[in-house]
mmCIF file of C-alpha atoms and ligand atoms in Angstrom:
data_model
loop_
_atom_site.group_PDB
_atom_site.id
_atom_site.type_symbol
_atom_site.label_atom_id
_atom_site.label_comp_id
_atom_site.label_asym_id
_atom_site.label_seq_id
_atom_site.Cartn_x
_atom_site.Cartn_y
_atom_site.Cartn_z
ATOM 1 C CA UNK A 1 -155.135 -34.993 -131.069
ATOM 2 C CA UNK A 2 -155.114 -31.946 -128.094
ATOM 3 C CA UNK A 3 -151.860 -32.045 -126.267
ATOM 4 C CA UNK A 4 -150.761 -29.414 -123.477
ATOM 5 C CA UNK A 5 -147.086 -29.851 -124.188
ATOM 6 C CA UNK A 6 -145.972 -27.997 -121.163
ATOM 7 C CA UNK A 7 -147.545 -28.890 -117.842
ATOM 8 C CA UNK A 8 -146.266 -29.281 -114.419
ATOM 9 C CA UNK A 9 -147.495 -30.861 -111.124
ATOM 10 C CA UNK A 10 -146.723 -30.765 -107.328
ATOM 11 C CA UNK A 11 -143.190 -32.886 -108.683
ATOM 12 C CA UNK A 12 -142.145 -29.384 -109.436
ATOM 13 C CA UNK A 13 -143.671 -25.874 -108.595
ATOM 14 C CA UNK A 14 -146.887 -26.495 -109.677
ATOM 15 C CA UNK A 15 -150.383 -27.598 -107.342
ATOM 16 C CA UNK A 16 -151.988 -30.352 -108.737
ATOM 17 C CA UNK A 17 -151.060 -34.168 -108.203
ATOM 18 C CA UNK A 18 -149.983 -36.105 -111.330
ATOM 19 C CA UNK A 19 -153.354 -37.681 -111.009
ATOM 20 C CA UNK A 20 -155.528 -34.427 -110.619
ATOM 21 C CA UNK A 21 -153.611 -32.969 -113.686
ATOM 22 C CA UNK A 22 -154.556 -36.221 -115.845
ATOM 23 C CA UNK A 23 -157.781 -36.403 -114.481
ATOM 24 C CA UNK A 24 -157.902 -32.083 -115.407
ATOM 25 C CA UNK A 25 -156.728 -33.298 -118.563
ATOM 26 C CA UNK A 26 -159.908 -35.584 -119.166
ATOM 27 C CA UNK A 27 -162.276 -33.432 -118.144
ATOM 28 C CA UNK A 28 -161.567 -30.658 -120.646
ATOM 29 C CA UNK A 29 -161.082 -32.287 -123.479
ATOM 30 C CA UNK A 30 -157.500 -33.457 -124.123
ATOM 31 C CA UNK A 31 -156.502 -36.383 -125.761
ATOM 32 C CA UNK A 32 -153.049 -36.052 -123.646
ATOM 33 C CA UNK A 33 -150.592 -34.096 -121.949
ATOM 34 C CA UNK A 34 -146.399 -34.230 -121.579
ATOM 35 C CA UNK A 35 -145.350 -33.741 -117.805
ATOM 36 C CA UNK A 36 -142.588 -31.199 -118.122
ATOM 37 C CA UNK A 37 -141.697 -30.753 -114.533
ATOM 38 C CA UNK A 38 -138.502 -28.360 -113.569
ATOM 39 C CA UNK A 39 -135.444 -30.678 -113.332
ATOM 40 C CA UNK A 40 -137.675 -33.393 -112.378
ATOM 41 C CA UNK A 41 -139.190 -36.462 -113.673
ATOM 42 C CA UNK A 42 -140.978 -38.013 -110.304
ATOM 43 C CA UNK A 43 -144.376 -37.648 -111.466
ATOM 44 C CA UNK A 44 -144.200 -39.325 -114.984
ATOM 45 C CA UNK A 45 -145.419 -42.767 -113.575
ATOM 46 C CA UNK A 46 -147.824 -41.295 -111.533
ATOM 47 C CA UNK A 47 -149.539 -39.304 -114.681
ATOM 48 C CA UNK A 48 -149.245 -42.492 -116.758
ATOM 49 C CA UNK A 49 -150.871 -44.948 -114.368
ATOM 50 C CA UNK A 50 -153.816 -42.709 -114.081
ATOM 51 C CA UNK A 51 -154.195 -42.055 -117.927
ATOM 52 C CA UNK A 52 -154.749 -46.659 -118.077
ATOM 53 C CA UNK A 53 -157.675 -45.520 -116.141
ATOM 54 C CA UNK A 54 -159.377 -43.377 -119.478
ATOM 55 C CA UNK A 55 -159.461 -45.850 -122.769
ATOM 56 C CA UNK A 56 -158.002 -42.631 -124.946
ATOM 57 C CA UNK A 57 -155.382 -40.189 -122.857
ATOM 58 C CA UNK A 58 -152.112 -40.168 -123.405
ATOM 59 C CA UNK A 59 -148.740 -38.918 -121.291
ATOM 60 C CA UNK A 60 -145.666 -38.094 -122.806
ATOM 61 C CA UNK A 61 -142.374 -37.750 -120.214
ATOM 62 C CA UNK A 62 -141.254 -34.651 -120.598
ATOM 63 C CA UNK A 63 -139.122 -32.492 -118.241
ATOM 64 C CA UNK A 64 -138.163 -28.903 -118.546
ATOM 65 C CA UNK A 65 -134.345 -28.127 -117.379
ATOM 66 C CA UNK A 66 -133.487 -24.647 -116.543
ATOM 67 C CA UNK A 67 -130.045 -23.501 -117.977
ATOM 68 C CA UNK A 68 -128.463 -20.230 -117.976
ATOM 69 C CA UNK A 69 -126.604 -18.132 -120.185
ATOM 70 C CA UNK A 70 -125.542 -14.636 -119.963
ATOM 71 C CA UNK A 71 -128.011 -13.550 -116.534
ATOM 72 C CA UNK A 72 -130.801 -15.172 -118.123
ATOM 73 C CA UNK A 73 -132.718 -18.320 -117.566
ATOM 74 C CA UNK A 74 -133.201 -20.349 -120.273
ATOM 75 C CA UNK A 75 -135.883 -23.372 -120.066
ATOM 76 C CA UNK A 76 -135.328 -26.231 -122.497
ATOM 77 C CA UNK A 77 -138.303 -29.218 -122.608
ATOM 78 C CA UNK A 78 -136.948 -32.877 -123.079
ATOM 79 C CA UNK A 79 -139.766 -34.819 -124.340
ATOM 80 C CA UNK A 80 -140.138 -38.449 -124.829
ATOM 81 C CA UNK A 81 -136.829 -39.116 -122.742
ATOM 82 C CA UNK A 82 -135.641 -41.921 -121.321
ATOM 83 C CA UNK A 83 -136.663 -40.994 -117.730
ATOM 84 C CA UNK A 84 -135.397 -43.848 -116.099
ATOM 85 C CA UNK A 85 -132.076 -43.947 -117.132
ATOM 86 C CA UNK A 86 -129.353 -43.968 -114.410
ATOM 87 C CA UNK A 87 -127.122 -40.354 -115.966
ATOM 88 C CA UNK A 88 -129.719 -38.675 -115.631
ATOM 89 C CA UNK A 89 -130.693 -39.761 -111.700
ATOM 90 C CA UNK A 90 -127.144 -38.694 -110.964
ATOM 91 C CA UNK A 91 -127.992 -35.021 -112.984
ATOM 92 C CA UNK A 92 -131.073 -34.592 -111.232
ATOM 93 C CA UNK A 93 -129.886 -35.440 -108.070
ATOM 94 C CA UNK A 94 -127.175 -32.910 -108.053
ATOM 95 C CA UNK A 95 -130.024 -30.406 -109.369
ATOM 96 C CA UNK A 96 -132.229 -31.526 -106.295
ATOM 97 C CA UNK A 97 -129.411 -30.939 -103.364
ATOM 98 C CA UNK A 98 -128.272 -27.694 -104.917
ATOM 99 C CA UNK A 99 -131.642 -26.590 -105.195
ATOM 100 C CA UNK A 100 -132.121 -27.570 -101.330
ATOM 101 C CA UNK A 101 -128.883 -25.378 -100.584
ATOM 102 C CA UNK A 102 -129.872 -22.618 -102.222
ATOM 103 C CA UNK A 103 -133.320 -22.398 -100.086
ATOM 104 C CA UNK A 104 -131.257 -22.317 -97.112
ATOM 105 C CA UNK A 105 -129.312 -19.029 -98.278
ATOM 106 C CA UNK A 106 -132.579 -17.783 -99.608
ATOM 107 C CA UNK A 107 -134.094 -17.955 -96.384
ATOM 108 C CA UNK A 108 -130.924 -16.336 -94.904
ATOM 109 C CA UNK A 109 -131.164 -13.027 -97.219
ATOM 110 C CA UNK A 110 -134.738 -12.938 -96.224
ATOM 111 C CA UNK A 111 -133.722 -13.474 -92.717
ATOM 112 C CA UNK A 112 -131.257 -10.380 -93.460
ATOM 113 C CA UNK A 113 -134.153 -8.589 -94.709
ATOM 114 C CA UNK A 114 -136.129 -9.416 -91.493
ATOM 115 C CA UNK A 115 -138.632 -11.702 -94.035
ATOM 116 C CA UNK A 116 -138.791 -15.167 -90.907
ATOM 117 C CA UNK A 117 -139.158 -18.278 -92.927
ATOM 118 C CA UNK A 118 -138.002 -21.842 -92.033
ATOM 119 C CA UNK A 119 -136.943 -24.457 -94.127
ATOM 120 C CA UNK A 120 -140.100 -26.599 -92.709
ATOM 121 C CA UNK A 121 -142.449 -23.269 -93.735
ATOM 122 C CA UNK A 122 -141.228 -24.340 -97.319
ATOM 123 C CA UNK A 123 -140.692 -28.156 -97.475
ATOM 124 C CA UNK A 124 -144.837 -27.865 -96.648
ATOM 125 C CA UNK A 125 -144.916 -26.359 -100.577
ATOM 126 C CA UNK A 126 -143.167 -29.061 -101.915
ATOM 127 C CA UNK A 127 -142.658 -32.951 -102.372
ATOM 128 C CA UNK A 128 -139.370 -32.239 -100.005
ATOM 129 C CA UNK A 129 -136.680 -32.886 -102.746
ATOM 130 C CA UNK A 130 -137.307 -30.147 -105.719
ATOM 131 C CA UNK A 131 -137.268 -26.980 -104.001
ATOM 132 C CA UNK A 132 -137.920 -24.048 -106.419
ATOM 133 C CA UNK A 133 -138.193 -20.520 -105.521
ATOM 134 C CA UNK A 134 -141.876 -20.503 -105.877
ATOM 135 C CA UNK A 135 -142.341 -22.856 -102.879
ATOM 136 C CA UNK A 136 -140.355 -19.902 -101.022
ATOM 137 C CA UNK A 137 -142.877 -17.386 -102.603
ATOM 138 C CA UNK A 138 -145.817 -19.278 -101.457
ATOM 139 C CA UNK A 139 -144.592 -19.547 -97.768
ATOM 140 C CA UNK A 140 -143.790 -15.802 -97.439
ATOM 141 C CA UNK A 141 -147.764 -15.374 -98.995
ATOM 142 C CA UNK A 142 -148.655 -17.851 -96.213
ATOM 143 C CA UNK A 143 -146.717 -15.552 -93.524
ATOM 144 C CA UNK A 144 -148.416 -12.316 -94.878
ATOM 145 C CA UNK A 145 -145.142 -11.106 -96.380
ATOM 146 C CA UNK A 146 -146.291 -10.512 -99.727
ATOM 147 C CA UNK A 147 -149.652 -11.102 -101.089
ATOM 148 C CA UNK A 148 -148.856 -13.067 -104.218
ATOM 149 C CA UNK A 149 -146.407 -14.766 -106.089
ATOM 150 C CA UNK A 150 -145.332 -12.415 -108.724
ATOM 151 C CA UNK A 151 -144.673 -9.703 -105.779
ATOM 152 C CA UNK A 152 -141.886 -12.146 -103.809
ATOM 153 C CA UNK A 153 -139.985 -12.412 -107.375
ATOM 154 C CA UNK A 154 -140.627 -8.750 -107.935
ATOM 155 C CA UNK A 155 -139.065 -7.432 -104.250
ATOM 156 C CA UNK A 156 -136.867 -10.703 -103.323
ATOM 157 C CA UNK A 157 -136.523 -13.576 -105.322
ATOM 158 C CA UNK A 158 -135.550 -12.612 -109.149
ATOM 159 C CA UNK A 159 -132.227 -12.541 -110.370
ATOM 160 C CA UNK A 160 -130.772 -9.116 -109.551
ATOM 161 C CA UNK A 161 -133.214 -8.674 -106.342
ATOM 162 C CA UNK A 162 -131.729 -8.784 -102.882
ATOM 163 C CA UNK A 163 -132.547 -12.563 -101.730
ATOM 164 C CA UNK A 164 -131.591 -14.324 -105.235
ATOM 165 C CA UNK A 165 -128.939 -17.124 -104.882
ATOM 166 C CA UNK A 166 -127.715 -19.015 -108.106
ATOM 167 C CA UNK A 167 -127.905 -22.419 -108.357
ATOM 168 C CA UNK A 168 -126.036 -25.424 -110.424
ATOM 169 C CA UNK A 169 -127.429 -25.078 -113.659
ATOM 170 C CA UNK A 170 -126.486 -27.446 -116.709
ATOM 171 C CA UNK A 171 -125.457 -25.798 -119.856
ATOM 172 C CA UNK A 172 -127.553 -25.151 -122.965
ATOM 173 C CA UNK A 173 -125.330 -27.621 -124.768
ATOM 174 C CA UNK A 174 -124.684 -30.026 -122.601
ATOM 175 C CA UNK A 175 -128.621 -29.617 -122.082
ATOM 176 C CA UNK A 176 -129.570 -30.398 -125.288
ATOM 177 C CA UNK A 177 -126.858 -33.049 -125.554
ATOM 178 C CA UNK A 178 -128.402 -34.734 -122.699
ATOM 179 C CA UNK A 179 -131.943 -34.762 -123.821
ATOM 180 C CA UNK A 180 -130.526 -36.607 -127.324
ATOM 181 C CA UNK A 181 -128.690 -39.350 -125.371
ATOM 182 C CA UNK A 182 -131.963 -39.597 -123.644
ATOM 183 C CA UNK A 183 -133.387 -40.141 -126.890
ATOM 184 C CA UNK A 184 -135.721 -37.748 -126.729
ATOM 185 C CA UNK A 185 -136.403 -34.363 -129.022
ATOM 186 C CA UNK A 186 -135.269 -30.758 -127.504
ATOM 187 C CA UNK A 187 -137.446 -28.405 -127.440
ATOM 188 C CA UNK A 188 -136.524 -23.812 -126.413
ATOM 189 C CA UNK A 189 -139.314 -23.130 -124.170
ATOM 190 C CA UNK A 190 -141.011 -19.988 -123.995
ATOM 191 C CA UNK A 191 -138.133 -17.601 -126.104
ATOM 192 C CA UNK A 192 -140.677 -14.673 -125.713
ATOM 193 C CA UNK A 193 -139.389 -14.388 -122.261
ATOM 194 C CA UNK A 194 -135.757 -14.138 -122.980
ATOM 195 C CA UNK A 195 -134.702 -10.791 -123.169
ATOM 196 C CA UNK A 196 -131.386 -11.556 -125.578
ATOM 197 C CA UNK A 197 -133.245 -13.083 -128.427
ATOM 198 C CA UNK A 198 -129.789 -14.069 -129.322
ATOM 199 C CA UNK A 199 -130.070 -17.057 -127.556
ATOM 200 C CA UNK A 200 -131.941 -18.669 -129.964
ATOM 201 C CA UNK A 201 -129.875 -18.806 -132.760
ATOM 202 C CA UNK A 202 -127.400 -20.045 -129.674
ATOM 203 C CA UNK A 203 -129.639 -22.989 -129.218
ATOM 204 C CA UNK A 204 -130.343 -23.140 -132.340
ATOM 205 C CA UNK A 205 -126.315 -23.695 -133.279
ATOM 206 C CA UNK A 206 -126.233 -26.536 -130.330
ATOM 207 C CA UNK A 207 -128.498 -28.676 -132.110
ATOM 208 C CA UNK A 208 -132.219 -27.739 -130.261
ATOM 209 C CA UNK A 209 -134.970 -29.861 -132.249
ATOM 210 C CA UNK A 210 -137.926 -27.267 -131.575
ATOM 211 C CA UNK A 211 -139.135 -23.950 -130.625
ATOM 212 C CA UNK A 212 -142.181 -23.422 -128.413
ATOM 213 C CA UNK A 213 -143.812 -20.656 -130.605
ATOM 214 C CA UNK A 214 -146.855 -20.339 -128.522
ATOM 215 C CA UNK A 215 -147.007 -20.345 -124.827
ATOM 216 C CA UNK A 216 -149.269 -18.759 -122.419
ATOM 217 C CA UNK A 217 -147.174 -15.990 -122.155
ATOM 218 C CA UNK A 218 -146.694 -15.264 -125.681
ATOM 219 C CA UNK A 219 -148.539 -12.240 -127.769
ATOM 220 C CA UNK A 220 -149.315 -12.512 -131.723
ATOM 221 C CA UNK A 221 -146.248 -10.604 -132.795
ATOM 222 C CA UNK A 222 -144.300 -13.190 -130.764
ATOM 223 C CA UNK A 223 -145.919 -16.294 -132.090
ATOM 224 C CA UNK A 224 -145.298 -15.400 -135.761
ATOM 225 C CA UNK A 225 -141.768 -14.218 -135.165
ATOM 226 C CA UNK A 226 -140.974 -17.574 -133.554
ATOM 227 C CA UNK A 227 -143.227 -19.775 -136.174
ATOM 228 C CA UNK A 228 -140.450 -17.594 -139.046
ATOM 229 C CA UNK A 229 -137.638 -19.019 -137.240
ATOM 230 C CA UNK A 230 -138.740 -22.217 -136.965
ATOM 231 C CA UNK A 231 -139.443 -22.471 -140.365
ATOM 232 C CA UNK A 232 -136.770 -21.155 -141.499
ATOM 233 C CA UNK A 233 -134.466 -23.413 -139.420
ATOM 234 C CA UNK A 234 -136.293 -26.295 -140.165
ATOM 235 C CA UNK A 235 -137.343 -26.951 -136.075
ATOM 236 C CA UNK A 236 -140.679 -28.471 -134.619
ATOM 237 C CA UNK A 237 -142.624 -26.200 -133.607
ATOM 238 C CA UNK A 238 -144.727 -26.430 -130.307
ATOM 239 C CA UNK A 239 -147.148 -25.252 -128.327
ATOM 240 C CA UNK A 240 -147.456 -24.991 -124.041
ATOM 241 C CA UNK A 241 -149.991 -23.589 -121.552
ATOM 242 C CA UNK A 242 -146.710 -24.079 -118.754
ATOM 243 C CA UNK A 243 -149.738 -24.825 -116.631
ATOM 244 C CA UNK A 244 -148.820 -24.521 -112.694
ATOM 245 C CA UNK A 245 -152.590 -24.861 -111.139
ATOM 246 C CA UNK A 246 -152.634 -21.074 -109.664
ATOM 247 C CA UNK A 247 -151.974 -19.188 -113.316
ATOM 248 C CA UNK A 248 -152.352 -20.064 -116.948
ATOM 249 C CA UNK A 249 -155.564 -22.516 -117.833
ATOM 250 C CA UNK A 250 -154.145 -26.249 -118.745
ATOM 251 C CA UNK A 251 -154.798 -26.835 -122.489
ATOM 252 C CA UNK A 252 -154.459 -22.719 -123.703
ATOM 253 C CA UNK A 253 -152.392 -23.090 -126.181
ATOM 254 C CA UNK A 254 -152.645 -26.850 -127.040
ATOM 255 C CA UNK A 255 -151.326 -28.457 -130.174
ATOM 256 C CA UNK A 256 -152.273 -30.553 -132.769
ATOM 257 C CA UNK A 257 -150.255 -33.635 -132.305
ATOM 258 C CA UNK A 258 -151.461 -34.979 -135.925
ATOM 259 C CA UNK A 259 -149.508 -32.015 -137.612
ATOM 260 C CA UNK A 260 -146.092 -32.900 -135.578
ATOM 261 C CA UNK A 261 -144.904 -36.663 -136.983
ATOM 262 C CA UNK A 262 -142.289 -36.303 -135.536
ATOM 263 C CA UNK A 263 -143.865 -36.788 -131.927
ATOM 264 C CA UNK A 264 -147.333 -38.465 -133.095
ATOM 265 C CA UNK A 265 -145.212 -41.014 -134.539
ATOM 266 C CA UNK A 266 -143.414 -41.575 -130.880
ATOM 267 C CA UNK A 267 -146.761 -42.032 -128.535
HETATM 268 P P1 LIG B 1 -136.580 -21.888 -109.820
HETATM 269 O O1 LIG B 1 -136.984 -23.216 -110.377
HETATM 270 O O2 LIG B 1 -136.369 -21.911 -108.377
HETATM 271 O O3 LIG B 1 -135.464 -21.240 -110.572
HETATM 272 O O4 LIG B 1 -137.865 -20.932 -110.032
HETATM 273 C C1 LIG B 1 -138.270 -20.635 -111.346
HETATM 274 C C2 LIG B 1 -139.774 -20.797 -111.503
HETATM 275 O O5 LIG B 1 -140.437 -19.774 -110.792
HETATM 276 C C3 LIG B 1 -140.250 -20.628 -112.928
HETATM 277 O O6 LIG B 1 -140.257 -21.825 -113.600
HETATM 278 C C4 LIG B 1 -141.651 -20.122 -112.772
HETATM 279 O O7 LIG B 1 -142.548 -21.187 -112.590
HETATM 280 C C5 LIG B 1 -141.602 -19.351 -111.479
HETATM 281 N N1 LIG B 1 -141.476 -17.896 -111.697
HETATM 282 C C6 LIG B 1 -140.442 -17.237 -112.252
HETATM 283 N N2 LIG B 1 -140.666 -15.906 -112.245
HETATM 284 C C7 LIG B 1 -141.879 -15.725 -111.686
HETATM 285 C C8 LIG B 1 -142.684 -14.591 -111.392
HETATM 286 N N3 LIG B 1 -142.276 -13.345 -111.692
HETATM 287 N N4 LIG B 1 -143.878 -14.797 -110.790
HETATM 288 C C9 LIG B 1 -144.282 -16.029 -110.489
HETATM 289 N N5 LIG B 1 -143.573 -17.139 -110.738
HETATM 290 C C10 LIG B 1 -142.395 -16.997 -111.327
HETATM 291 FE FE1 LIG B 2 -142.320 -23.178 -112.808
HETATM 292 FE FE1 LIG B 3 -140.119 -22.440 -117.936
HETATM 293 ZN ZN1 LIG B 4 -142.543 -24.529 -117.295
#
């Protein structure tokens, strides 16, 4: 069975609707897809109502919380989780308003920088309560500050350049705590971005189920290096496209959900 085990939707930072995403889904061939959106959960029932509508497509509730650890961001998947349970709500509310608080400074370093964006110029981007910092990128495209995404994180909005705030982050281990009580299975996202590789045995130490060892970002050498570790360390091992609807092509890489029992087992 195809899965895209790393997708997100207008919930988060990415373009398409729940529904257009399932119905994406369909069209090319998957048999399903988990909803991973960034400290988010919003558009699991949407995704799920819409997959009734196909006799064989399945959603798994995912979400993908960003953590940090030594100046890096590190992205661990919950999947299967308990998404309406009432700790988490409280989490992802605190994640929400300090999210919103940090686009107001944002927009005040840009302001500095004579970049003129308003909060309203952003909330458009977004579905108003999970404000990421690519909503802020696609406003100052929309203003004809920068021409695409990758250039407002390049000159502004990445850690280290002039308009990046921080934000309330959870902890890897209190992360991957969290996604247990959930009952659901922990899983490193993308760890060919991480610059201190470090952090995997880290994660690995806290207890983190599985390793996405391919990703749309990953090369070869990657993939095998990470497939070794999670071998070795007995992990699931994953696959994501981290589909957002403007980069990345939903289903490249899928997995097999037949060769993880773990997860087949739990659909
Ligand atoms: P935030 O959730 O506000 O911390 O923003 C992080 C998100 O921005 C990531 O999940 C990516 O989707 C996106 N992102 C990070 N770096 C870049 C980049 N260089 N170009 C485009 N999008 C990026
Ligand atoms: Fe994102
Ligand atoms: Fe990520
Ligand atoms: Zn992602």
């Amino acid at each position: 069975m195809k899965f895209d085990m790393h997708t997100h939707t207008i919930f988060s930072d990415g373009l398409l609707s729940p529904r257009e995403l399932v119905d994406l889904g369909v069209n090319i061939g998957l048999n399903g897809i988990a909803i991973t959106d960034h400290d988010e959960v919003g558009g699991i029932d949407e995704a799920i109502n819409r997959s009734k509508f196909y006799s064989d497509f399945y959603i798994i509730p995912g979400i993908e919380f960003g953590c940090n650890m030594n100046d890096e961001e590190v992205h661990i998947l919950g999947y299967f989780i308990d998404y309406n349970n009432i700790e988490l709500m409280n989490i992802l509310k605190k994640l929400h308003e300090s999210r919103f608080t940090r686009a107001g400074k944002i927009l005040e370093r840009l302001r500095d920088l004579d970049i003129i964006i308003s909060i309203e110029d952003v909330l458009k981007h977004t579905d108003k309560r999970n404000i990421g910092r690519p909503h802020i990128g696609r406003a100052m495209i929309e203003k004809g500050y920068v021409v695409e995404l990758e250039q407002a994180f390049e000159l502004y909005l990445d850690r280290g350049k002039p308009a990046y705030v921080e934000r309330y982050q959870l902890e890897i281990g209190e992360t991957i705590y969290l996604i247990t009580k959930l009952s659901g299975i922990s899983v490193l996202a993308h760890p060919g971005l991480l610059k201190d590789r470090s952090i995997i045995e880290y994660c690995i130490e806290k207890g983190i189920m599985g390793i996405e060892a391919y990703h749309s970002k990953h090369n070869k050498v990657d993939e095998e290096v990470f497939v070794q570790i999670g071998r070795e360390n007995n992990l699931i091992i994953t696959s994501g496209s981290d589909y957002h609807g403007d980069r990345d092509i939903l289903g490249e890489p899928y997995v097999d959900l037949d060769k993880i029992p773990e997860m087949r087992r739990r659909l």
